[in-house]
Short mmCIF file of C-alpha atoms in Angstrom, two decimals:
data_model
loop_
_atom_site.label_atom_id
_atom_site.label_comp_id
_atom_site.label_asym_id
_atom_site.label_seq_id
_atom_site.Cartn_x
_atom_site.Cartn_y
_atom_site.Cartn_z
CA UNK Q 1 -18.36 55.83 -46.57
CA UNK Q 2 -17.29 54.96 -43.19
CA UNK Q 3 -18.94 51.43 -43.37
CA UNK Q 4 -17.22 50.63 -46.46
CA UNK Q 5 -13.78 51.50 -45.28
CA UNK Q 6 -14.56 49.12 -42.36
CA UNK Q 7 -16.00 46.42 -44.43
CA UNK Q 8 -12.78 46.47 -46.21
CA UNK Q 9 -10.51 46.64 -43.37
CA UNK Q 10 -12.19 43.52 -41.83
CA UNK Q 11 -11.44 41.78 -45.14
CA UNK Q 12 -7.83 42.62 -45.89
CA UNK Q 13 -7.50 41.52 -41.86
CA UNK Q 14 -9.34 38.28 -42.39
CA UNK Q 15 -7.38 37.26 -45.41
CA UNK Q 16 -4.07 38.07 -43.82
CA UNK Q 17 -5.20 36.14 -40.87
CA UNK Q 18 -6.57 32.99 -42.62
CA UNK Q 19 -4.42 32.39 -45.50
CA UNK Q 20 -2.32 29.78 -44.51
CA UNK Q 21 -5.40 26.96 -44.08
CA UNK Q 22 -6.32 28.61 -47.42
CA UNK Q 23 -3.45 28.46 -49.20
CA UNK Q 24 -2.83 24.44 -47.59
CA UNK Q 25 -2.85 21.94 -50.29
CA UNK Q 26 -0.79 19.57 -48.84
CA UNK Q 27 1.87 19.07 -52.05
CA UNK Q 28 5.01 20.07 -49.80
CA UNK Q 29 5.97 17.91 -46.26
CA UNK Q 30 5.28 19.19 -43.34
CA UNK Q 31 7.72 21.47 -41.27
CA UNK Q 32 8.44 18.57 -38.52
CA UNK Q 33 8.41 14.71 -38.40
CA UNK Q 34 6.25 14.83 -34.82
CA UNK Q 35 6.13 16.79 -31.85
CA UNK Q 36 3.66 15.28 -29.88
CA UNK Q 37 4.07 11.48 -28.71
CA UNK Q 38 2.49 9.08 -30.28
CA UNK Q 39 -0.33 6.50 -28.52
CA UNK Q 40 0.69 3.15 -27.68
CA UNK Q 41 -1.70 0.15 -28.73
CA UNK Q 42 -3.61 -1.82 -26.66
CA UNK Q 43 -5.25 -1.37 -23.55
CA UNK Q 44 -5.27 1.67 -22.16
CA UNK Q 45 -5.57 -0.27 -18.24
CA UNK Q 46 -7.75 2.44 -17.08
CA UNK Q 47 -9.73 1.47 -13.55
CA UNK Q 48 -13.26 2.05 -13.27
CA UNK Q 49 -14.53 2.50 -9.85
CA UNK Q 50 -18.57 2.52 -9.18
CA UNK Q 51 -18.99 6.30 -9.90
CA UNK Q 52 -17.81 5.59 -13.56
CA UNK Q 53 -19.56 2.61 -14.22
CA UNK Q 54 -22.74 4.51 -12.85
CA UNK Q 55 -22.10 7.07 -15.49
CA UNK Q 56 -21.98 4.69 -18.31
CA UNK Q 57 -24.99 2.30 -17.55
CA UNK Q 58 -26.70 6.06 -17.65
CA UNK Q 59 -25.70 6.25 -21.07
CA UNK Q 60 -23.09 9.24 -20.63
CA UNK Q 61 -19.09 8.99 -21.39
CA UNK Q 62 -16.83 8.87 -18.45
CA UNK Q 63 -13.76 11.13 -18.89
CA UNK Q 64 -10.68 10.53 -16.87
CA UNK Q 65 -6.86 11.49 -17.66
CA UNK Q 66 -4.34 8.65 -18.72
CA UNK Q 67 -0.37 9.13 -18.41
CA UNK Q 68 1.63 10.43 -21.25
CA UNK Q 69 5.41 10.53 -20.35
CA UNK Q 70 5.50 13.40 -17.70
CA UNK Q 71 1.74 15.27 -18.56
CA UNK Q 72 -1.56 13.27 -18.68
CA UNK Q 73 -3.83 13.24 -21.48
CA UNK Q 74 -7.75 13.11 -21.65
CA UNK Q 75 -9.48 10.34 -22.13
CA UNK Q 76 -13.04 9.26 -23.27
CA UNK Q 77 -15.02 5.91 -21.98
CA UNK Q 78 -18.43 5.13 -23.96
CA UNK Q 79 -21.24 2.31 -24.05
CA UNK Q 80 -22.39 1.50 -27.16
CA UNK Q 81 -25.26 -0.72 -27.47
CA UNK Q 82 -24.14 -2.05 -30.55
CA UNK Q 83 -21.68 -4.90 -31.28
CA UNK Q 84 -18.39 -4.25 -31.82
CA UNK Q 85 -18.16 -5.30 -35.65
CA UNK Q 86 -20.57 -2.39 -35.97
CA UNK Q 87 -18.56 -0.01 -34.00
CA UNK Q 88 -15.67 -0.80 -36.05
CA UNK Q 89 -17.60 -0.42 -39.44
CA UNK Q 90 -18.51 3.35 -38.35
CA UNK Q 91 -14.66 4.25 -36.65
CA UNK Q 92 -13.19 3.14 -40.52
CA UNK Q 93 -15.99 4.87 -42.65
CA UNK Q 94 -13.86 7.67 -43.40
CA UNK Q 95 -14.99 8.07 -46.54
CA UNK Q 96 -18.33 8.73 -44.64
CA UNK Q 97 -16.99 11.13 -42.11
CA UNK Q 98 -18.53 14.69 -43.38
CA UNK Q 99 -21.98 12.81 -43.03
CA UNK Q 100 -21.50 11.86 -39.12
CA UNK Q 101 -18.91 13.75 -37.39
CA UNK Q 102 -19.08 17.25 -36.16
CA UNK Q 103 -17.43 19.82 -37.97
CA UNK Q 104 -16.30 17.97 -40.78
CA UNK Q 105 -17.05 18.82 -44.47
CA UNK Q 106 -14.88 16.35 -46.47
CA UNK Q 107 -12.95 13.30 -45.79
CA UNK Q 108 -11.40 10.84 -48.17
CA UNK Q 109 -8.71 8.25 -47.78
CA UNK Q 110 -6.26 8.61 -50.72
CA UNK Q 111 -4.17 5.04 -49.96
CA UNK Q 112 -4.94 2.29 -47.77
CA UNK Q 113 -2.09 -0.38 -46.98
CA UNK Q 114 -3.09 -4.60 -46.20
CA UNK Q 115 0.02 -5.45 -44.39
CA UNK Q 116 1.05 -8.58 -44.52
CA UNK Q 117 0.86 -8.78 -40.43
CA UNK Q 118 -2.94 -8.41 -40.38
CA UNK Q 119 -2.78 -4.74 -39.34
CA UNK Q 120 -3.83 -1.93 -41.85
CA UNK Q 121 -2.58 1.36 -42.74
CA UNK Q 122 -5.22 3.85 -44.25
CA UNK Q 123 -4.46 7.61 -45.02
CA UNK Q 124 -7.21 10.02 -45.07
CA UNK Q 125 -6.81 13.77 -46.18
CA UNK Q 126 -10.00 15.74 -43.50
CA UNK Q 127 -11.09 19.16 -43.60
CA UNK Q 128 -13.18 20.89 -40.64
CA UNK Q 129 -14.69 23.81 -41.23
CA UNK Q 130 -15.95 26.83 -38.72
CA UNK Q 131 -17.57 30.14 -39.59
CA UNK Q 132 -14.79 31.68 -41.89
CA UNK Q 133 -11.83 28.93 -41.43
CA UNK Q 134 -11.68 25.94 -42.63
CA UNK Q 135 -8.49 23.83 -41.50
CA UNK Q 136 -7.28 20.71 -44.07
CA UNK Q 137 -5.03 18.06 -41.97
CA UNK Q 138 -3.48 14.47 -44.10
CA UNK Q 139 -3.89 11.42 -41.27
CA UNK Q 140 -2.03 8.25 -41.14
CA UNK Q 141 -4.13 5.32 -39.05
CA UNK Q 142 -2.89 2.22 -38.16
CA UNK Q 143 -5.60 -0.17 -37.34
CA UNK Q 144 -4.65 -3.26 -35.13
CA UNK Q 145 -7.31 -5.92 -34.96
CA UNK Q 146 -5.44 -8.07 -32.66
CA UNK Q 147 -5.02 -5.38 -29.93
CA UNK Q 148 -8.32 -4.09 -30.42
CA UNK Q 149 -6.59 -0.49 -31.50
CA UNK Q 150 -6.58 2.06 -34.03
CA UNK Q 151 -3.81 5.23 -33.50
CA UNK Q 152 -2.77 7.57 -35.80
CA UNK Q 153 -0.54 10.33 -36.29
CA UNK Q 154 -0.40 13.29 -38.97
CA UNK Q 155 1.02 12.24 -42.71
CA UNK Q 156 4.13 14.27 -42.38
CA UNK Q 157 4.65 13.91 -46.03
CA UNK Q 158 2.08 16.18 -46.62
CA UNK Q 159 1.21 19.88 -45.23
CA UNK Q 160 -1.48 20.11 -42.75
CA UNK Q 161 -2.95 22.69 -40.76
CA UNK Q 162 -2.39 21.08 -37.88
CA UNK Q 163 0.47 21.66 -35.88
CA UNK Q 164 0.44 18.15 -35.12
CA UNK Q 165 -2.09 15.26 -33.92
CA UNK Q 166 -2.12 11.89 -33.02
CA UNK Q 167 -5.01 9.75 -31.44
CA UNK Q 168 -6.07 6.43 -30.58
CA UNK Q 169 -9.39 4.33 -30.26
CA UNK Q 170 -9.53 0.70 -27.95
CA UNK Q 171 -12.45 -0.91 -29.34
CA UNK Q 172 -13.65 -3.94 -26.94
CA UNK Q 173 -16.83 -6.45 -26.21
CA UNK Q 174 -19.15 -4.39 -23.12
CA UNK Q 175 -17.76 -6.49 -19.97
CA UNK Q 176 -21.75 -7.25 -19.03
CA UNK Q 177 -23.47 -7.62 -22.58
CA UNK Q 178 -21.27 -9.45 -25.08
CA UNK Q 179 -23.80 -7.71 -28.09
CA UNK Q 180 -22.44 -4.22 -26.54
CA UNK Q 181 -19.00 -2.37 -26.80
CA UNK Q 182 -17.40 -0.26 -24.98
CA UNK Q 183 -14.80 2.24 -26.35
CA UNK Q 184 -11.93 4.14 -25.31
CA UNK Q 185 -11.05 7.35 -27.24
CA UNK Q 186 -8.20 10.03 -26.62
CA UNK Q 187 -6.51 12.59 -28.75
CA UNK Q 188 -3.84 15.08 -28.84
CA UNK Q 189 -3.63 18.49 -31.23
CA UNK Q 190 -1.08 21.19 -31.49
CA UNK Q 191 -2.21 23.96 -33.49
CA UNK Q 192 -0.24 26.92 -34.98
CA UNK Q 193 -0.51 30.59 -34.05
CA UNK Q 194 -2.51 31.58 -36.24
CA UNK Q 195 -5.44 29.23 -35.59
CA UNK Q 196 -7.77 31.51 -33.85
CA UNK Q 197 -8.70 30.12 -29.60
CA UNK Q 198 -12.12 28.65 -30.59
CA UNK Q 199 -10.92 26.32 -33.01
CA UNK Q 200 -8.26 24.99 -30.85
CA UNK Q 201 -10.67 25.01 -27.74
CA UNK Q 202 -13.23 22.93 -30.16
CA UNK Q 203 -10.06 20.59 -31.25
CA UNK Q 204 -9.04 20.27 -28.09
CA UNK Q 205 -11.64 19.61 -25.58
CA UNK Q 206 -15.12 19.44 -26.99
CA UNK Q 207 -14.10 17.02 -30.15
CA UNK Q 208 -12.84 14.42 -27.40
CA UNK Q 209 -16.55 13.56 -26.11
CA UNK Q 210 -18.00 14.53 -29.69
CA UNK Q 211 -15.80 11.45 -30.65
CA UNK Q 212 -17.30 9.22 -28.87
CA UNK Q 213 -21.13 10.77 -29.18
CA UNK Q 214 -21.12 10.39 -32.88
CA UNK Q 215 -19.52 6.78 -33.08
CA UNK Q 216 -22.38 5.71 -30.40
CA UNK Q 217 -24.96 7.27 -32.80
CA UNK Q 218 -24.53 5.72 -35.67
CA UNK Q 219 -23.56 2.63 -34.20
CA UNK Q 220 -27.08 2.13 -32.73
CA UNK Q 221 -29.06 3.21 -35.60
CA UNK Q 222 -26.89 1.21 -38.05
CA UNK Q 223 -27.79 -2.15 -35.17
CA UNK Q 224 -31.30 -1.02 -35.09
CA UNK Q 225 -31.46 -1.04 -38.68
CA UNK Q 226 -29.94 -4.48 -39.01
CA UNK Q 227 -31.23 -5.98 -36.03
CA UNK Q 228 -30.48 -8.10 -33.56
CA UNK Q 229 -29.53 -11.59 -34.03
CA UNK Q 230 -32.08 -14.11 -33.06
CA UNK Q 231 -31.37 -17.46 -33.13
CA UNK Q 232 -34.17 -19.40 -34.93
CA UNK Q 233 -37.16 -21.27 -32.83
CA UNK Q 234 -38.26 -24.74 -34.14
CA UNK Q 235 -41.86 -24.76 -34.80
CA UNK Q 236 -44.07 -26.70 -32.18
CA UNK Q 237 -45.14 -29.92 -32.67
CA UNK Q 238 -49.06 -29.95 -32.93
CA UNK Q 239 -50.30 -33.60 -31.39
CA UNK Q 240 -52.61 -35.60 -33.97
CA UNK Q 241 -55.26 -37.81 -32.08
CA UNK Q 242 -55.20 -41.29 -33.20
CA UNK Q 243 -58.15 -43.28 -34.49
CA UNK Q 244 -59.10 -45.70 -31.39
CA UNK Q 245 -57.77 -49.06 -32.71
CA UNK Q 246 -61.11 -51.44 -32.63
CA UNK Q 247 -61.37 -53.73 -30.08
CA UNK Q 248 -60.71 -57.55 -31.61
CA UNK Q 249 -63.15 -59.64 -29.10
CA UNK Q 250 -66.54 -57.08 -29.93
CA UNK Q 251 -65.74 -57.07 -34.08
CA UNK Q 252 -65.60 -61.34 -33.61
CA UNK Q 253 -68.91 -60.87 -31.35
CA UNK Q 254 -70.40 -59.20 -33.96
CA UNK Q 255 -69.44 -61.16 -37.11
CA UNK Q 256 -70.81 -64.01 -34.84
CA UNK Q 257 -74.37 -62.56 -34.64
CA UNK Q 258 -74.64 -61.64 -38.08
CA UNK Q 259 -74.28 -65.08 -38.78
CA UNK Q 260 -76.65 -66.26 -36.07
CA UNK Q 261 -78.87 -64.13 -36.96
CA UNK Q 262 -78.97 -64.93 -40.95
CA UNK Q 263 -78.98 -68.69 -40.05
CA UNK Q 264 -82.08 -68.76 -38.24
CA UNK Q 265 -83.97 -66.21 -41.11
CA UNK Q 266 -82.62 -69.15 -43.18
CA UNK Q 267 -84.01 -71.86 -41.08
CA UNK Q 268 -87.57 -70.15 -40.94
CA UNK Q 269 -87.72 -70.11 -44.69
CA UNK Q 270 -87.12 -73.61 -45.19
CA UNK Q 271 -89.05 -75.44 -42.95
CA UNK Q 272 -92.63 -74.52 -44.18
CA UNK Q 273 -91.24 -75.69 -48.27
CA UNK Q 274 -90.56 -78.61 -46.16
CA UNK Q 275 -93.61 -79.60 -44.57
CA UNK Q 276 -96.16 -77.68 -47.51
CA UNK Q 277 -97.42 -75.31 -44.70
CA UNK Q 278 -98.38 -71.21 -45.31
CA UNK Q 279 -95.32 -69.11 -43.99
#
């Protein structure tokens, strides 16, 4: 009896607890227009001294802290021994999300804007899930080609479960290896009360190099699986011996015996018909 009055009690707790993200469907706005500040574009002009570089060539992300107004934010650097068209290709699958990123269990963008400036605007409802919470959040990227950038805030027309987000990628050729990138990643999340500590711990901290893990992933199986460019060889020549061309002065020497030799035969026949003699 006593088990089933606890049983209950640690449902009627978890439902009071959880309901917002479960009730979340996004038709209403959001309660704000932005709290946090939103990432600039464009190069983050982060230094990296020998330690760091050490720490990439190793194949590991360098974190370091950039400046945001008066409090710094975290920041992620990453090889990726994959071109940068590649790199892209997996950042923008977000239709593809739930089958490479941590955590997440749908993703879908429901508009995506051409601009007539060459930038793009693509809106993606996500949902993350964690043992009994799953937390729905509407994103609005803005991908910049010419800076090399994607940032992107919440869609405060719709209701997330976020308190609010925003986030940025820097997407550039490796400074050593043209055929390598190297990426830049930081992000920002407020989260409501009732979000319990280990989601916003896992939001906050751990997603930032989980970012950056996943993208180098599936970047270098996707170049693997394509592989490298190689420019094409010409065949080698193979040499063909000439015939020796014959030498003029032995053929005339020995059309000149032949007939030498057929004019005395010739001579040895006719002079015994001449004379009546036995050859």
């Amino acid at each position: 009896m006593s088990s089933t009055i606890a049983t209950v009690r640690f449902l009627l707790l978890w439902s009071l607890y959880f309901s917002p993200a479960l009730a979340n469907n996004g038709g209403s706005g959001h309660p704000h227009q932005g709290k946090v500040t939103p990432f600039e574009p464009g190069d983050p002009n982060v230094k990296l001294d020998g330690k760091a570089e050490g720490i990439l060539k190793n194949g590991n992300p360098f974190q370091t802290q950039i400046q945001s107004g008066s409090s710094g934010r975290g920041l992620v650097v990453q090889d990726v021994k994959a071109p940068t068209s590649i790199v892209w290709d997996r950042i923008l699958d977000y239709n593809n999300y739930a089958n490479m990123v941590p955590k997440t269990i749908e993703s879908e963008n429901y508009n995506v804007q051409e601009n007539k400036d060459g930038t793009t605007t693509i809106y993606t409802r996500m949902k993350v899930g964690f043992p009994l919470l799953k937390l729905e959040f509407f994103i609005k990227h803005e991908h910049q080609p010419e800076l090399n950038s994607l940032t992107w805030t919440l869609d405060y027309s719709k209701k997330s479960d976020f308190d609010d987000s925003c986030g940025y990628w820097y997407v550039i050729p490796h400074p050593d290896n043209p055929n390598w990138t190297r990426v830049y990643y930081s992000v920002e999340v407020s989260m409501f009360d009732w979000v319990p500590k280990f989601a916003v711990n896992f939001m906050s901290t751990k997603a930032l190099v989980d970012a950056t893990a996943w993208v180098k992933k599936f970047s270098e199986l996707k170049y693997v699986e394509e592989g490298p460019i190689v420019e094409p060889i010409d065949p080698p020549t193979t040499a063909v011996a000439e015939a020796p061309t014959p030498t003029p002065g032995l053929s005339r020497y020995a059309m000149l015996l032949s007939v030498l030799v057929l004019s005395v035969y010739n001579i040895k026949l006719l002079i015994p018909s001449l004379c009546n003699c036995p050859v």
